[in-house]
Coordinates of C-alpha atoms in Angstrom, one line a residue:
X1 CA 6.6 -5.9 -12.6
X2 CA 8.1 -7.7 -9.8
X3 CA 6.9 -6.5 -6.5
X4 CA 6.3 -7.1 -2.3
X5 CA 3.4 -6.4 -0.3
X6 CA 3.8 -5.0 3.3
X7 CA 0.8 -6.0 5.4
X8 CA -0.2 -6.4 9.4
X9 CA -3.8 -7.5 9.4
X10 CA -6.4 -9.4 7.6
X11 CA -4.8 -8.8 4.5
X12 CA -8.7 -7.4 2.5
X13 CA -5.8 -5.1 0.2
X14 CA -3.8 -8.0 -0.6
X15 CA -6.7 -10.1 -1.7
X16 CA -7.7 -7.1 -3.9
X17 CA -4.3 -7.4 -5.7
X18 CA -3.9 -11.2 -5.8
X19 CA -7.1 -10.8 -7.3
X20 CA -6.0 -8.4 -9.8
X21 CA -2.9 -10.7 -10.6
X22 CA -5.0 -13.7 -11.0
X23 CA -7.4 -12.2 -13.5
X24 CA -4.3 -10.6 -15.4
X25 CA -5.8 -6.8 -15.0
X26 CA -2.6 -5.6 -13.6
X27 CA 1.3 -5.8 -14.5
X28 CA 2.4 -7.5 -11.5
X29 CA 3.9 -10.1 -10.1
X30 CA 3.4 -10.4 -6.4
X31 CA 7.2 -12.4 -5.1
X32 CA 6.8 -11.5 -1.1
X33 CA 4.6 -10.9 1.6
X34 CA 5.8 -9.6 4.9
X35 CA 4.1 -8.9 7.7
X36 CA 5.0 -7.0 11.1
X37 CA 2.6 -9.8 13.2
X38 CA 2.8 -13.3 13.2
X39 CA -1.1 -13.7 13.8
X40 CA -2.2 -11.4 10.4
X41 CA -4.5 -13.4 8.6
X42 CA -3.5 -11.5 5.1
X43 CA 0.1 -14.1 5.4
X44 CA -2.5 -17.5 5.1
X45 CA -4.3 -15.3 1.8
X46 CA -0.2 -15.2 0.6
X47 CA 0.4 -19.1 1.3
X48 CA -3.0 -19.9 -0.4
X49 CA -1.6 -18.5 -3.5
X50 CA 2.0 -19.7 -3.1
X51 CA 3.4 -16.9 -2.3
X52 CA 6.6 -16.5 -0.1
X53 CA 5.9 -15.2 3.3
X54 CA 8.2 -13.6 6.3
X55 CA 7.4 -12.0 9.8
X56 CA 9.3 -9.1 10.6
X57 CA 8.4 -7.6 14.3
X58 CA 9.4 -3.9 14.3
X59 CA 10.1 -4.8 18.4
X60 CA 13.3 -6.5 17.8
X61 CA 14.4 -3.3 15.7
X62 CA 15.9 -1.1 17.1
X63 CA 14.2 1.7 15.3
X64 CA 12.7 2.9 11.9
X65 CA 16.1 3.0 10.5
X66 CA 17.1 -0.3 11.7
X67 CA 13.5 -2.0 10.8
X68 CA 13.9 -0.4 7.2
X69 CA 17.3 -2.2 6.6
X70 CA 15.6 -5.6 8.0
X71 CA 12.6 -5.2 5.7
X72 CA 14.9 -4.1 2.3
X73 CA 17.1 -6.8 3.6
X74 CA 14.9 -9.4 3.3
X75 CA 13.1 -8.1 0.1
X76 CA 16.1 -8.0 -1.9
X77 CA 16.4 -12.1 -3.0
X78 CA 13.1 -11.5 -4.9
X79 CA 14.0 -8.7 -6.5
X80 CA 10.4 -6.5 -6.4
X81 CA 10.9 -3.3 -8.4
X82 CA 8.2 -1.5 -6.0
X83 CA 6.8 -2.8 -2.5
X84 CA 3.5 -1.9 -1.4
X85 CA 2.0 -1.3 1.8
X86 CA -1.4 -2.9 2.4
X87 CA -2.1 -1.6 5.7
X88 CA 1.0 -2.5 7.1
X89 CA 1.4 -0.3 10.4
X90 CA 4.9 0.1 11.8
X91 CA 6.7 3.4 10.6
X92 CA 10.0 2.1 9.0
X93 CA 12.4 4.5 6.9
X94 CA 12.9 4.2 3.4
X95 CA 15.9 4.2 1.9
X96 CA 17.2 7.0 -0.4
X97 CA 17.4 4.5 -3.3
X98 CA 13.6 3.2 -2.6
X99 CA 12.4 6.6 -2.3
X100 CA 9.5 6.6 -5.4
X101 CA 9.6 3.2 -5.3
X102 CA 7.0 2.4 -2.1
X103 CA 3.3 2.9 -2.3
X104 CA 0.6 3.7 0.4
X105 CA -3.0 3.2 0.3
X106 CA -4.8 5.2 3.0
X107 CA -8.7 5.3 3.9
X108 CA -9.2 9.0 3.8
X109 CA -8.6 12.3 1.4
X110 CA -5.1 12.7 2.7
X111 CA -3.8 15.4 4.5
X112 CA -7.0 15.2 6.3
X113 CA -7.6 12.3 8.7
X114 CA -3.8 11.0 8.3
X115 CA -0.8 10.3 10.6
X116 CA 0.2 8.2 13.8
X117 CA -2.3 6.3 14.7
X118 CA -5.0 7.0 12.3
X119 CA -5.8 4.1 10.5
X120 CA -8.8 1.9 9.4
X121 CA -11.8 2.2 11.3
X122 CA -10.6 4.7 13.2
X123 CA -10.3 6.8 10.5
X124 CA -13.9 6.3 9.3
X125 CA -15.1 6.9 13.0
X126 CA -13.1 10.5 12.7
X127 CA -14.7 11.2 9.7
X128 CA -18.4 10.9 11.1
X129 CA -17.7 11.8 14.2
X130 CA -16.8 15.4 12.5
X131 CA -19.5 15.1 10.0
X132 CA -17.9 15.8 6.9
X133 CA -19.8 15.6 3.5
X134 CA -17.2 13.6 1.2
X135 CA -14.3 11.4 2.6
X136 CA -11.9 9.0 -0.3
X137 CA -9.0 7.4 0.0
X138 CA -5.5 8.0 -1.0
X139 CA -2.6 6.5 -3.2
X140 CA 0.4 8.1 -2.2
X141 CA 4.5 7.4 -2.3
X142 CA 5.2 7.0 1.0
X143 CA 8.5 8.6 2.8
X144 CA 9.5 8.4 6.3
X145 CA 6.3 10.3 7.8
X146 CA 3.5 8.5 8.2
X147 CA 1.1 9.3 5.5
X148 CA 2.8 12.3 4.3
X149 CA 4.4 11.3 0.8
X150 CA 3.0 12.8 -2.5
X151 CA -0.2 11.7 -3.9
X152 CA -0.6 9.9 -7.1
X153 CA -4.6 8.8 -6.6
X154 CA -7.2 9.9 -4.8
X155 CA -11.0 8.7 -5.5
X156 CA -14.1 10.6 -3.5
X157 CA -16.8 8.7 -1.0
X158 CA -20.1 10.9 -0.2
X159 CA -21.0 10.8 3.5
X160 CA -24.3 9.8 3.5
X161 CA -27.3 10.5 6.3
X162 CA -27.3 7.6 8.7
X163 CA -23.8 6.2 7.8
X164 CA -22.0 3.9 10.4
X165 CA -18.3 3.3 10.1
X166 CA -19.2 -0.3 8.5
X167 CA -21.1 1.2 5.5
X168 CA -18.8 3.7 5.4
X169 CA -15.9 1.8 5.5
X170 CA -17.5 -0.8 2.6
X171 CA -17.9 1.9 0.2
X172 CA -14.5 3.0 0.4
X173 CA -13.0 0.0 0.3
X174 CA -14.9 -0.5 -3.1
X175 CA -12.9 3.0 -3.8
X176 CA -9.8 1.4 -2.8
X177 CA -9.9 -1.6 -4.9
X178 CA -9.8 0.8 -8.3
X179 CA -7.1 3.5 -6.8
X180 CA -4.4 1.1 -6.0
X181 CA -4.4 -0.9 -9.3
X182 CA -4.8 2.2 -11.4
X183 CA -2.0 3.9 -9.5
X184 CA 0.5 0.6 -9.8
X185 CA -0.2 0.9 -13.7
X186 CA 1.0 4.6 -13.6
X187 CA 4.1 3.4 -12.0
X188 CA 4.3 0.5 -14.2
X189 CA 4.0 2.4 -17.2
X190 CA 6.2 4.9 -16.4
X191 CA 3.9 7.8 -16.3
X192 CA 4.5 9.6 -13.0
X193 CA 7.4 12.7 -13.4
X194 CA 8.2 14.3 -10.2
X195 CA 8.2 18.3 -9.6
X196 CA 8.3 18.7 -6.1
X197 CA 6.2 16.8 -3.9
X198 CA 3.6 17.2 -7.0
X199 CA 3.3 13.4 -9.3
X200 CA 2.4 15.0 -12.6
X201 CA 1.2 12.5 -15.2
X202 CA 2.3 12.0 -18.6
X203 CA 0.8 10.7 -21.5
X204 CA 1.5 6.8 -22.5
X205 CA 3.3 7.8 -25.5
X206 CA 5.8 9.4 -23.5
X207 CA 5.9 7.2 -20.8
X208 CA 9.5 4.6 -20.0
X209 CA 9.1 1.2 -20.5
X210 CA 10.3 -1.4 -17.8
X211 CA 12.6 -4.2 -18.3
X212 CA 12.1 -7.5 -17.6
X213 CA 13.0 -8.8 -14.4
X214 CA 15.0 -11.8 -13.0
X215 CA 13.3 -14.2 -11.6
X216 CA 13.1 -14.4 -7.7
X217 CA 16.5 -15.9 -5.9
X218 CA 16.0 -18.2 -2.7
X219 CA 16.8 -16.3 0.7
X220 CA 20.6 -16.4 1.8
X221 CA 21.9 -18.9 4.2

């Protein structure tokens, strides 16, 4: 499966996926990288492995709307059948046709600990700071709210005694790198049925299978 990765920092999600790719443990093929900062370290992991690169800076936008069409816009030559954000920051709309088709990966049990401005370590300082007894992280479809879409994948962190956000924030990343693969190979597999805002899985003998996609077009003139 064809698909993009959103990012704005030091790119530790995108390594977990190229890692995945590399090893052939997942059914994708990364096309695109964008990032909304020229300086995120995560687009040098995307030229190491030859991957296409692009800055988009959500300033020059005029708003979500506006930065959504830019970002679609310059997805679209490489065709990706599902773009995933890897702790990419800027609050863009989807459009209704991608709607299903963007993933989020957030460092807490969402609802809790989500929304504007709530994001890496600050999340894990929250969570000790209100000293609660399990925290996660979450694989969700995102929408135009910030963490807000519906879940598809959530894995559980125990809090322990005399946690700091840095061995907090190690184990779960480690929780991090199984959720987003196993919830790309739902996708993949065509195992996630919508009712509501509820995913409900279905077995892999029912599931759709996905054609194959064209190879990745070079960027318009």
């Amino acid at each position: 499966m064809p698909v993009a990765v959103l990012v704005s920092g030091s790119g530790t999600t995108l390594q977990n996926l190229l890692n995945e790719q590399r090893h052939e443990t997942l059914p994708i093929e990364i096309r695109f990288v964008l990032s909304s900062r020229p300086d995120a370290f995560a687009l040098e992991r995307a030229r190491r492995a030859g991957i296409r690169t692009a800055v988009l800076d959500p300033r020059r936008h005029a708003g979500p709307a506006d930065y959504g069409r830019a970002i679609i816009d310059t997805l679209a030559p490489c065709g990706p059948r599902l773009i995933l954000m890897a702790g990419f920051l800027p609050l863009w709309h989807i459009p209704p046709d991608w709607l299903g088709r963007v993933l989020n990966i957030h460092p807490s049990l969402l609802p809790a600990f989500g929304g504007k401005g709530m994001y890496g370590d600050r999340v894990h300082r929250a969570v000790l700071r209100y000293g609660c007894r399990v925290t996660g992280c979450t694989v969700h479809m995102a929408d135009n709210i910030y963490d807000h879409g519906p879940v598809l994948v959530q894995r559980v962190v125990w809090v322990l005694d005399g946690d700091r956000v840095e061995t907090l924030r190690a184990r779960v990343f480690r929780e991090e790198c199984i959720a987003y693969p196993q919830a790309i190979r739902l996708l993949a597999e065509g195992r996630v049925v919508m009712d509501g805002r509820r995913a409900r899985l279905v077995p892999p003998a029912h599931a759709r299978s996905q054609p194959a996609a064209p190879a990745c077009e070079p960027p318009p003139r």
